[in-house]
XYZ file of C-alpha atoms in Angstrom:
561
model
C -37.997 8.534 -13.751
C -39.324 6.102 -10.985
C -37.078 3.705 -9.394
C -38.715 0.659 -11.617
C -37.999 2.659 -14.813
C -34.717 3.906 -13.656
C -33.588 0.047 -12.793
C -34.512 -0.761 -16.376
C -32.573 1.899 -17.883
C -29.372 0.585 -15.809
C -29.888 -2.903 -16.602
C -30.796 -2.216 -20.631
C -27.648 -0.136 -20.290
C -25.396 -2.857 -18.966
C -26.509 -5.611 -20.898
C -23.721 -6.953 -23.639
C -23.688 -5.689 -27.155
C -22.680 -7.957 -30.011
C -20.911 -6.942 -33.113
C -18.546 -8.372 -36.107
C -14.712 -8.022 -35.637
C -14.598 -5.578 -38.846
C -16.957 -3.410 -36.493
C -14.886 -3.995 -33.643
C -12.143 -2.281 -35.282
C -13.842 0.166 -36.934
C -14.706 1.704 -33.218
C -10.819 1.020 -32.077
C -10.394 3.868 -34.596
C -13.271 5.894 -33.492
C -12.044 5.560 -29.512
C -8.931 4.346 -28.014
C -11.139 3.329 -25.183
C -12.096 0.795 -26.795
C -8.796 -1.396 -26.731
C -7.898 0.062 -23.472
C -6.366 -1.727 -20.662
C -7.577 -2.464 -17.258
C -5.674 0.373 -15.729
C -6.473 2.705 -18.586
C -10.339 2.057 -17.942
C -9.746 2.200 -13.941
C -8.669 5.746 -14.555
C -11.306 6.861 -16.696
C -13.735 6.181 -13.786
C -11.453 7.409 -10.842
C -11.714 10.394 -13.194
C -9.652 13.886 -12.285
C -8.809 15.166 -9.078
C -9.431 18.613 -7.107
C -6.467 20.336 -6.388
C -6.582 21.925 -2.483
C -4.396 24.422 -1.562
C -4.006 23.735 2.287
C -2.469 27.109 3.004
C -6.008 28.678 2.547
C -7.292 26.375 5.594
C -5.319 26.918 8.816
C -6.289 23.492 10.111
C -5.685 21.927 7.078
C -2.232 23.756 6.497
C -0.976 22.460 10.338
C -1.978 18.832 8.816
C -0.778 18.885 4.977
C 2.488 21.252 6.153
C 0.630 23.781 3.287
C 1.155 21.082 0.794
C -1.489 21.359 -2.580
C -2.906 17.772 -2.079
C -5.150 15.833 -4.814
C -8.778 14.995 -3.478
C -10.538 12.452 -6.287
C -14.217 12.688 -5.933
C -14.658 8.802 -6.239
C -12.819 8.628 -2.898
C -14.159 11.821 -1.290
C -15.538 9.857 1.625
C -12.039 8.595 2.200
C -11.075 10.724 5.099
C -7.312 11.213 6.075
C -6.333 8.730 3.487
C -5.416 10.953 0.582
C -1.902 10.219 0.835
C -2.834 6.561 0.446
C -5.254 7.110 -2.354
C -2.479 9.114 -4.346
C -0.288 6.111 -4.040
C -3.628 3.613 -5.105
C -4.266 6.200 -8.234
C -0.422 6.513 -9.103
C -0.171 2.781 -9.390
C -3.096 2.561 -12.210
C -1.698 5.607 -13.794
C 2.044 3.950 -13.976
C 0.590 0.733 -15.369
C -1.462 2.473 -17.976
C 1.862 4.093 -18.963
C 3.201 1.132 -19.093
C 6.139 1.219 -16.521
C 6.852 -1.279 -14.137
C 3.624 -1.771 -12.010
C 2.009 -3.250 -15.210
C 3.645 -6.589 -14.246
C 2.832 -5.913 -10.539
C 0.231 -6.650 -8.048
C -1.300 -3.673 -6.024
C -0.544 -4.401 -2.412
C -2.943 -2.762 0.575
C -0.683 -3.293 3.637
C -2.300 -1.922 7.022
C -3.581 -2.409 10.830
C -7.431 -3.840 11.015
C -10.209 -0.742 10.381
C -7.169 0.966 8.091
C -9.604 0.713 5.273
C -8.025 -1.687 2.793
C -10.926 -3.659 2.213
C -13.246 -0.642 1.685
C -10.329 0.527 -0.998
C -10.812 -2.657 -2.628
C -14.555 -2.385 -2.606
C -14.493 0.830 -4.093
C -11.856 0.043 -7.215
C -14.226 -2.975 -7.899
C -17.139 -0.735 -7.798
C -15.441 1.614 -10.037
C -14.503 -1.373 -12.344
C -17.985 -1.843 -13.400
C -18.326 1.962 -14.712
C -16.268 1.290 -17.882
C -17.071 -1.670 -20.649
C -14.147 -3.923 -22.217
C -14.471 -5.801 -25.145
C -14.167 -9.380 -25.402
C -14.570 -12.421 -27.903
C -17.911 -13.819 -27.613
C -17.700 -16.960 -26.054
C -14.228 -16.705 -24.355
C -14.135 -18.187 -21.215
C -11.141 -15.942 -20.279
C -12.881 -12.373 -21.386
C -9.785 -12.415 -23.752
C -9.127 -9.513 -26.133
C -10.037 -9.548 -29.680
C -6.876 -8.260 -30.544
C -5.395 -11.234 -28.804
C -5.751 -12.765 -32.392
C -3.324 -10.390 -34.139
C 0.273 -10.800 -34.371
C 2.329 -7.885 -32.910
C 5.439 -8.036 -35.565
C 3.026 -8.540 -39.020
C -0.167 -7.090 -38.135
C 0.698 -4.506 -35.676
C 1.924 -2.135 -38.349
C -1.250 -2.350 -40.547
C -3.174 -1.999 -37.192
C -1.616 0.860 -36.190
C -1.544 2.691 -39.802
C -5.538 1.805 -40.733
C -6.946 1.820 -37.140
C -4.730 3.893 -35.116
C -3.996 1.062 -32.222
C -0.615 1.016 -30.938
C 1.188 -1.752 -31.025
C 1.855 -2.516 -27.207
C -1.596 -3.561 -27.089
C -0.963 -6.766 -29.160
C 1.410 -8.140 -27.360
C -1.037 -10.945 -25.587
C -1.203 -14.697 -26.286
C -4.380 -16.136 -27.761
C -6.221 -19.152 -25.150
C -6.060 -22.426 -25.756
C -9.771 -21.689 -26.730
C -9.174 -19.237 -29.123
C -6.424 -21.145 -30.691
C -9.013 -24.368 -31.241
C -11.766 -22.131 -32.307
C -9.303 -20.422 -34.974
C -8.532 -23.824 -36.218
C -12.242 -24.893 -36.776
C -12.583 -21.773 -38.620
C -9.881 -22.869 -41.231
C -8.287 -19.421 -40.003
C -10.986 -17.043 -41.027
C -10.777 -14.756 -38.098
C -13.744 -13.269 -39.396
C -15.917 -15.886 -37.641
C -14.611 -14.393 -34.641
C -17.666 -12.190 -32.686
C -16.990 -9.517 -30.083
C -18.978 -8.457 -27.496
C -19.133 -5.013 -25.342
C -19.601 -6.334 -21.578
C -19.541 -3.936 -18.589
C -17.561 -5.677 -15.535
C -19.741 -7.072 -12.800
C -19.096 -8.237 -9.594
C -22.389 -9.991 -9.403
C -21.829 -11.973 -12.329
C -18.027 -12.437 -11.573
C -17.566 -11.204 -15.285
C -14.308 -9.491 -15.318
C -14.526 -8.867 -11.436
C -13.442 -11.428 -9.078
C -12.594 -12.244 -5.890
C -10.245 -15.320 -4.333
C -10.127 -16.386 -1.017
C -6.999 -17.504 0.936
C -6.962 -21.553 1.043
C -5.387 -23.791 3.464
C -1.631 -22.971 4.148
C -0.690 -26.707 3.737
C -2.160 -26.820 0.119
C -0.632 -25.898 -2.513
C -3.609 -26.343 -5.121
C -3.899 -23.294 -7.423
C -6.905 -23.797 -9.023
C -9.247 -21.329 -7.458
C -6.540 -18.978 -9.625
C -6.375 -20.754 -12.692
C -9.244 -23.120 -12.821
C -8.960 -27.124 -13.362
C -9.492 -30.018 -15.866
C -13.404 -30.390 -15.305
C -13.737 -34.458 -15.346
C -17.318 -34.281 -16.401
C -16.127 -33.393 -19.703
C -13.573 -36.145 -19.969
C -16.191 -38.614 -21.674
C -16.380 -36.140 -24.442
C -12.949 -34.632 -25.025
C -9.091 -35.782 -24.181
C -8.147 -34.490 -21.277
C -5.507 -31.870 -22.994
C -8.707 -30.558 -24.962
C -9.170 -27.140 -23.945
C -13.145 -27.569 -24.023
C -12.260 -29.789 -21.205
C -11.073 -27.349 -18.984
C -12.948 -25.151 -16.289
C -12.123 -21.915 -17.016
C -13.557 -21.358 -13.107
C -10.043 -19.647 -11.622
C -10.140 -15.847 -10.194
C -7.574 -14.969 -13.233
C -9.562 -16.351 -15.611
C -12.684 -14.778 -14.191
C -11.403 -11.163 -13.930
C -9.296 -11.209 -17.021
C -9.337 -7.669 -18.259
C -10.799 -6.297 -14.796
C -9.667 -6.724 -11.308
C -8.917 -9.803 -8.775
C -9.211 -9.250 -5.084
C -6.483 -11.169 -3.547
C -7.784 -11.791 0.381
C -4.799 -11.902 2.703
C -3.074 -13.575 -0.039
C 0.492 -12.318 1.122
C 1.349 -13.363 4.783
C 4.958 -12.744 4.503
C 6.271 -9.894 7.201
C 6.759 -6.537 5.564
C 10.865 -6.903 5.243
C 10.278 -9.670 2.390
C 8.150 -7.682 0.357
C 10.531 -4.967 0.542
C 6.367 8.846 -24.386
C 6.903 11.735 -22.052
C 9.932 14.447 -21.652
C 12.810 13.309 -19.835
C 15.459 15.681 -19.217
C 18.751 15.189 -20.164
C 20.807 13.939 -16.912
C 17.317 12.270 -15.051
C 18.282 8.727 -16.026
C 21.898 9.148 -15.471
C 21.614 10.642 -12.370
C 18.894 7.517 -11.247
C 21.764 4.974 -12.680
C 24.128 6.662 -10.576
C 22.567 6.952 -7.439
C 21.398 2.928 -7.669
C 25.335 2.174 -8.947
C 26.719 4.284 -5.769
C 24.423 2.102 -3.161
C 25.933 -1.231 -4.576
C 29.513 -0.644 -4.633
C 31.862 -1.045 -1.938
C 33.710 1.812 -0.406
C 37.206 1.593 -1.753
C 40.554 2.436 0.022
C 42.206 5.657 -0.533
C 40.150 6.789 -3.547
C 36.671 8.058 -4.057
C 33.336 6.040 -4.174
C 32.193 8.514 -7.344
C 35.565 8.151 -9.113
C 35.596 4.131 -8.878
C 32.079 4.131 -10.265
C 33.409 6.348 -13.170
C 36.404 3.900 -13.668
C 33.729 1.283 -13.781
C 32.018 3.240 -16.485
C 34.747 3.396 -18.573
C 36.155 6.516 -18.373
C 39.791 7.600 -17.680
C 40.286 9.943 -14.935
C 43.925 9.985 -15.507
C 43.932 13.833 -15.774
C 41.342 14.567 -13.514
C 41.671 12.274 -10.050
C 45.259 11.368 -9.810
C 44.205 9.059 -6.915
C 41.640 7.534 -9.004
C 42.853 3.273 -9.579
C 42.270 1.057 -12.751
C 39.532 -1.086 -13.013
C 40.991 -4.328 -11.968
C 41.969 -2.944 -8.588
C 39.043 -1.611 -7.710
C 37.588 -5.060 -8.568
C 40.357 -6.895 -6.538
C 39.891 -5.380 -2.983
C 35.717 -5.302 -3.463
C 35.765 -9.035 -3.863
C 33.581 -11.120 -5.581
C 30.518 -10.263 -3.568
C 30.466 -6.399 -4.763
C 26.953 -4.945 -5.935
C 24.823 -7.678 -3.963
C 23.178 -5.469 -1.969
C 22.062 -1.857 -2.766
C 18.736 -0.617 -3.768
C 17.468 -2.642 -6.875
C 16.334 -1.800 -10.510
C 12.815 -2.068 -9.501
C 13.112 0.462 -6.994
C 14.564 2.765 -9.616
C 11.519 1.982 -11.908
C 9.495 2.844 -9.065
C 11.278 5.936 -7.920
C 11.149 7.429 -12.181
C 7.174 6.401 -12.037
C 6.940 8.794 -9.462
C 9.280 11.670 -10.711
C 7.050 11.155 -14.329
C 4.137 12.172 -12.211
C 5.623 14.122 -9.917
C 3.971 17.714 -11.806
C 0.201 16.749 -11.716
C 0.020 19.153 -15.206
C 3.015 17.748 -17.487
C 4.239 14.103 -17.418
C 7.571 14.197 -17.435
C 10.844 13.691 -15.337
C 13.845 15.992 -14.457
C 16.757 15.498 -11.939
C 15.621 18.178 -9.787
C 12.456 16.369 -8.991
C 14.125 13.031 -9.016
C 16.707 14.582 -6.418
C 13.679 15.054 -4.134
C 11.375 12.059 -4.893
C 14.685 10.183 -3.999
C 15.102 11.844 -0.754
C 11.329 11.352 0.673
C 11.374 7.678 -0.694
C 14.474 7.258 1.316
C 12.688 8.239 4.561
C 9.617 6.088 3.826
C 12.067 2.755 3.326
C 13.106 3.083 6.843
C 16.628 2.167 6.275
C 19.058 1.774 9.097
C 20.276 5.070 10.209
C 23.872 4.896 8.457
C 22.268 3.544 5.213
C 19.690 6.434 5.221
C 22.527 8.854 5.796
C 24.680 7.344 3.296
C 22.406 7.348 0.522
C 21.067 11.280 1.674
C 24.967 11.943 1.465
C 24.948 10.479 -2.062
C 22.413 12.773 -3.327
C 23.477 15.820 -1.872
C 27.360 15.649 -1.721
C 27.651 13.905 -4.951
C 25.037 14.425 -7.626
C 23.379 17.203 -6.814
C 26.525 19.561 -6.949
C 27.692 17.575 -10.468
C 24.265 18.454 -11.536
C 24.584 22.243 -10.816
C 27.957 22.181 -12.812
C 26.051 20.217 -15.892
C 22.961 22.253 -15.524
C 25.065 25.699 -15.526
C 27.121 24.435 -18.457
C 23.639 23.435 -20.641
C 22.201 27.176 -19.445
C 25.176 28.507 -20.437
C 25.879 26.841 -24.048
C 22.348 27.387 -25.033
C 22.537 31.659 -24.146
C 25.814 31.566 -26.451
C 24.437 31.305 -29.894
C 27.615 30.853 -31.621
C 29.094 28.622 -28.665
C 30.893 26.201 -31.124
C 32.676 29.343 -33.134
C 33.428 31.050 -29.806
C 35.436 27.817 -28.331
C 37.322 27.359 -31.052
C 38.808 30.973 -31.592
C 39.601 31.013 -28.178
C 41.598 27.598 -28.785
C 43.149 28.958 -31.890
C 44.219 32.412 -30.083
C 45.670 30.230 -26.947
C 47.742 27.956 -29.067
C 49.066 30.682 -31.168
C 50.038 32.941 -27.990
C 51.094 29.726 -26.157
C 53.385 29.006 -29.085
C 55.007 32.550 -29.628
C 55.225 32.938 -25.679
C 57.293 29.511 -25.505
C 59.809 30.462 -28.152
C 60.102 33.904 -26.435
C 58.651 36.168 -29.562
C 56.484 38.801 -30.469
C 53.330 38.364 -31.996
C 51.731 40.671 -34.472
C 47.829 40.498 -34.961
C 47.137 40.590 -38.620
C 43.596 41.815 -37.864
C 44.393 44.733 -35.855
C 47.937 45.198 -35.891
C 48.744 45.061 -32.183
C 52.025 43.496 -31.217
C 52.339 41.543 -27.749
C 55.853 40.774 -26.629
C 56.218 38.150 -23.676
C 54.686 39.927 -21.217
C 51.646 41.112 -22.908
C 51.334 37.004 -24.357
C 51.412 35.965 -21.081
C 48.481 38.364 -19.557
C 46.480 37.342 -22.646
C 47.466 33.357 -21.640
C 46.684 34.143 -18.156
C 43.078 35.457 -18.894
C 41.973 32.204 -19.948
C 44.165 29.956 -17.590
C 43.079 31.711 -14.172
C 39.275 31.216 -14.099
C 40.595 27.181 -14.520
C 42.669 27.133 -11.590
C 46.239 25.943 -13.391
C 48.645 25.414 -11.309
C 51.489 25.194 -13.749
C 50.823 27.225 -16.732
C 54.438 26.693 -17.711
C 54.087 23.035 -18.154
C 50.603 23.529 -19.449
C 51.387 25.562 -22.400
C 53.974 23.392 -23.546
C 51.601 20.326 -23.238
C 48.853 22.289 -25.367
C 51.176 22.974 -28.088
C 52.845 19.624 -28.396
C 49.642 18.207 -28.832
C 48.492 20.881 -31.134
C 52.043 20.174 -33.558
C 51.215 16.501 -33.987
C 47.435 16.907 -34.342
C 48.278 18.954 -37.208
C 50.188 17.079 -38.934
C 47.279 14.141 -38.775
C 44.536 17.324 -40.083
C 46.470 18.856 -43.329
C 48.339 21.313 -41.182
C 45.162 22.629 -39.504
C 44.369 22.795 -35.543
C 42.273 20.222 -34.266
C 38.681 21.047 -33.043
C 38.948 22.947 -29.381
C 36.953 19.890 -27.819
C 39.590 17.650 -29.230
C 41.401 17.868 -25.823
C 39.882 17.250 -22.570
C 41.830 19.649 -20.454
C 42.101 22.533 -22.779
C 38.391 22.322 -23.619
C 37.669 22.357 -20.110
C 40.071 25.422 -19.657
C 38.290 27.126 -22.240
C 34.575 25.974 -21.095
C 35.689 28.053 -17.634
C 37.117 30.689 -19.246
C 33.577 31.161 -21.347
C 31.666 31.039 -18.178
C 33.210 32.819 -15.980
C 31.348 35.442 -16.059
C 27.731 34.744 -15.534
C 26.107 37.736 -14.865
C 25.432 39.120 -18.060
C 23.334 35.377 -18.117
C 21.041 36.816 -15.832
C 18.972 39.138 -17.690
C 18.195 36.398 -20.435
C 17.956 33.414 -18.374
C 15.598 34.675 -15.522
C 11.795 34.652 -15.978
C 10.993 37.580 -14.558
C 9.445 40.603 -16.976
C 11.889 41.672 -19.157
C 12.993 45.668 -19.169
C 13.219 45.604 -23.385
C 12.034 43.722 -26.290
C 15.621 43.039 -26.823
C 15.811 41.078 -23.661
C 12.417 39.381 -24.521
C 13.624 38.030 -27.614
C 16.708 37.064 -25.754
C 14.819 35.190 -23.200
C 12.580 33.445 -25.797
C 15.535 32.032 -28.043
C 17.331 30.986 -25.176
C 14.330 28.516 -24.047
C 13.934 27.641 -27.899
C 17.415 26.328 -27.368
C 17.276 24.619 -24.347
C 13.628 23.068 -25.737
C 15.950 21.658 -28.603
C 18.118 20.260 -26.159
C 15.363 18.119 -24.640
C 13.840 19.858 -21.950
C 10.252 21.293 -21.656
C 9.447 24.766 -21.545
C 8.571 23.991 -17.815
C 11.431 22.080 -16.752
C 13.603 25.160 -18.166
C 12.101 27.638 -15.805
C 11.985 24.913 -12.968
C 16.155 24.302 -13.492
C 16.928 27.903 -14.466
C 15.721 28.623 -10.670
C 16.741 25.993 -8.968
C 20.634 26.717 -10.785
C 20.418 30.477 -9.342
C 19.247 29.243 -5.742
C 22.329 26.901 -6.202
C 24.771 29.493 -7.242
C 23.350 31.949 -5.081
C 23.729 30.055 -1.674
C 27.571 28.561 -2.810
């Protein structure tokens, strides 16, 4: 093909295609890209990255510390900017997933000659590669889906055409509202056009230059009333308006702001989410915003603020009002923001390039990395890092250990109830100084034997005063039986004894190793137990890949401690 024919074919390929609204909806059913957002279309144009293991190249291994890096063919010639490009792509990925970035501006900050303009030009070029669909004649390139109501039409569109309701959260432009009135509400009169964004035509792509900083005119962004049309239309008529602003021209596409922000840096400062991830993120955020209490733990203070009762677990903990009075009225005014937390979660969900999912181990890593990048004052950075390593990590190790252990035990609840019932019976006979005969085995336990059996349960939990503890438990059970038809309460009903029983059940963890480890199994029986264990963890809300990661992390932590 010669150059002339190539040009003609390219021009023909980029021409508008007109269709009815019914045909557009049918196309939506065939291809989700038909109703894709600008961020989704940008990701499509960028394509998938090539994974490069820098361990295989001595030079790259020194530069990138043996990490696996992503190279996007669309940015192949942007040498040395791999991290910056990945952050740009992450912005579009998170926006496409409906996360916080969908409401934010991508801000490129760097020294002169750092590649900011080159990245912007490449993004505009990429935006031209994937078409979008708009109402014919709309001066703001609005999506035909803006004609529909999310509450009333959403279920029908989702059922008949497979269009998720989140794509209907749009508002009709004044131009479309006027046309709808003219059509008498018959939306079939709207025509739809398939367009390719164009830099030259300023269609779906625009560029806005900075104006006079003393002039607050925003017409370059949103347009203005066309005084030449006021002879024909009223001033508030949509047809009297000139939709020439960058935001109008670049709707459903990309708008480049050139030096739009001149503020200093300090001013601009459905995937699987594993259990414990959001709780850890929220706990970290809250810890950074609390004032250090007097003669008490900051973590305990956070638990009290969350409504927990620490009477039995932390005698130094104060009540809610005491903490509030000491902190003063400005508590919570400093620390990390919810926006920071959302951005961290966005990165965590996309930490693993092969699985869009989040877990607390990746969260702790991403938090530590981001804390370093934020360039907090040294004491603040040290404090935030300590929150992760000294507060969150040990508690998560305890939590995931319990998750693993309960998944390992097939009849966890029944096992716990058996220990509870046995403990209560032994303690009751021990207090009364009477012998106990086991009705199943006929074995007789004197007071010394009962004490030995009770200590087997108490010692793993470190009970300091067994006599008082036994009396407390028996009194609780006797009161509970009166309200439970003479039956024992469930073993989880009394927090202190539940904790003791769990520590007893999980005191010997060596037998867990063959089942929870992902090494080759010695027998078919072990392999079956391992498979069942993974299935139970998945049922708890983890992916199979997360089960392996978290088990390996737990075993490392337990070994190091």
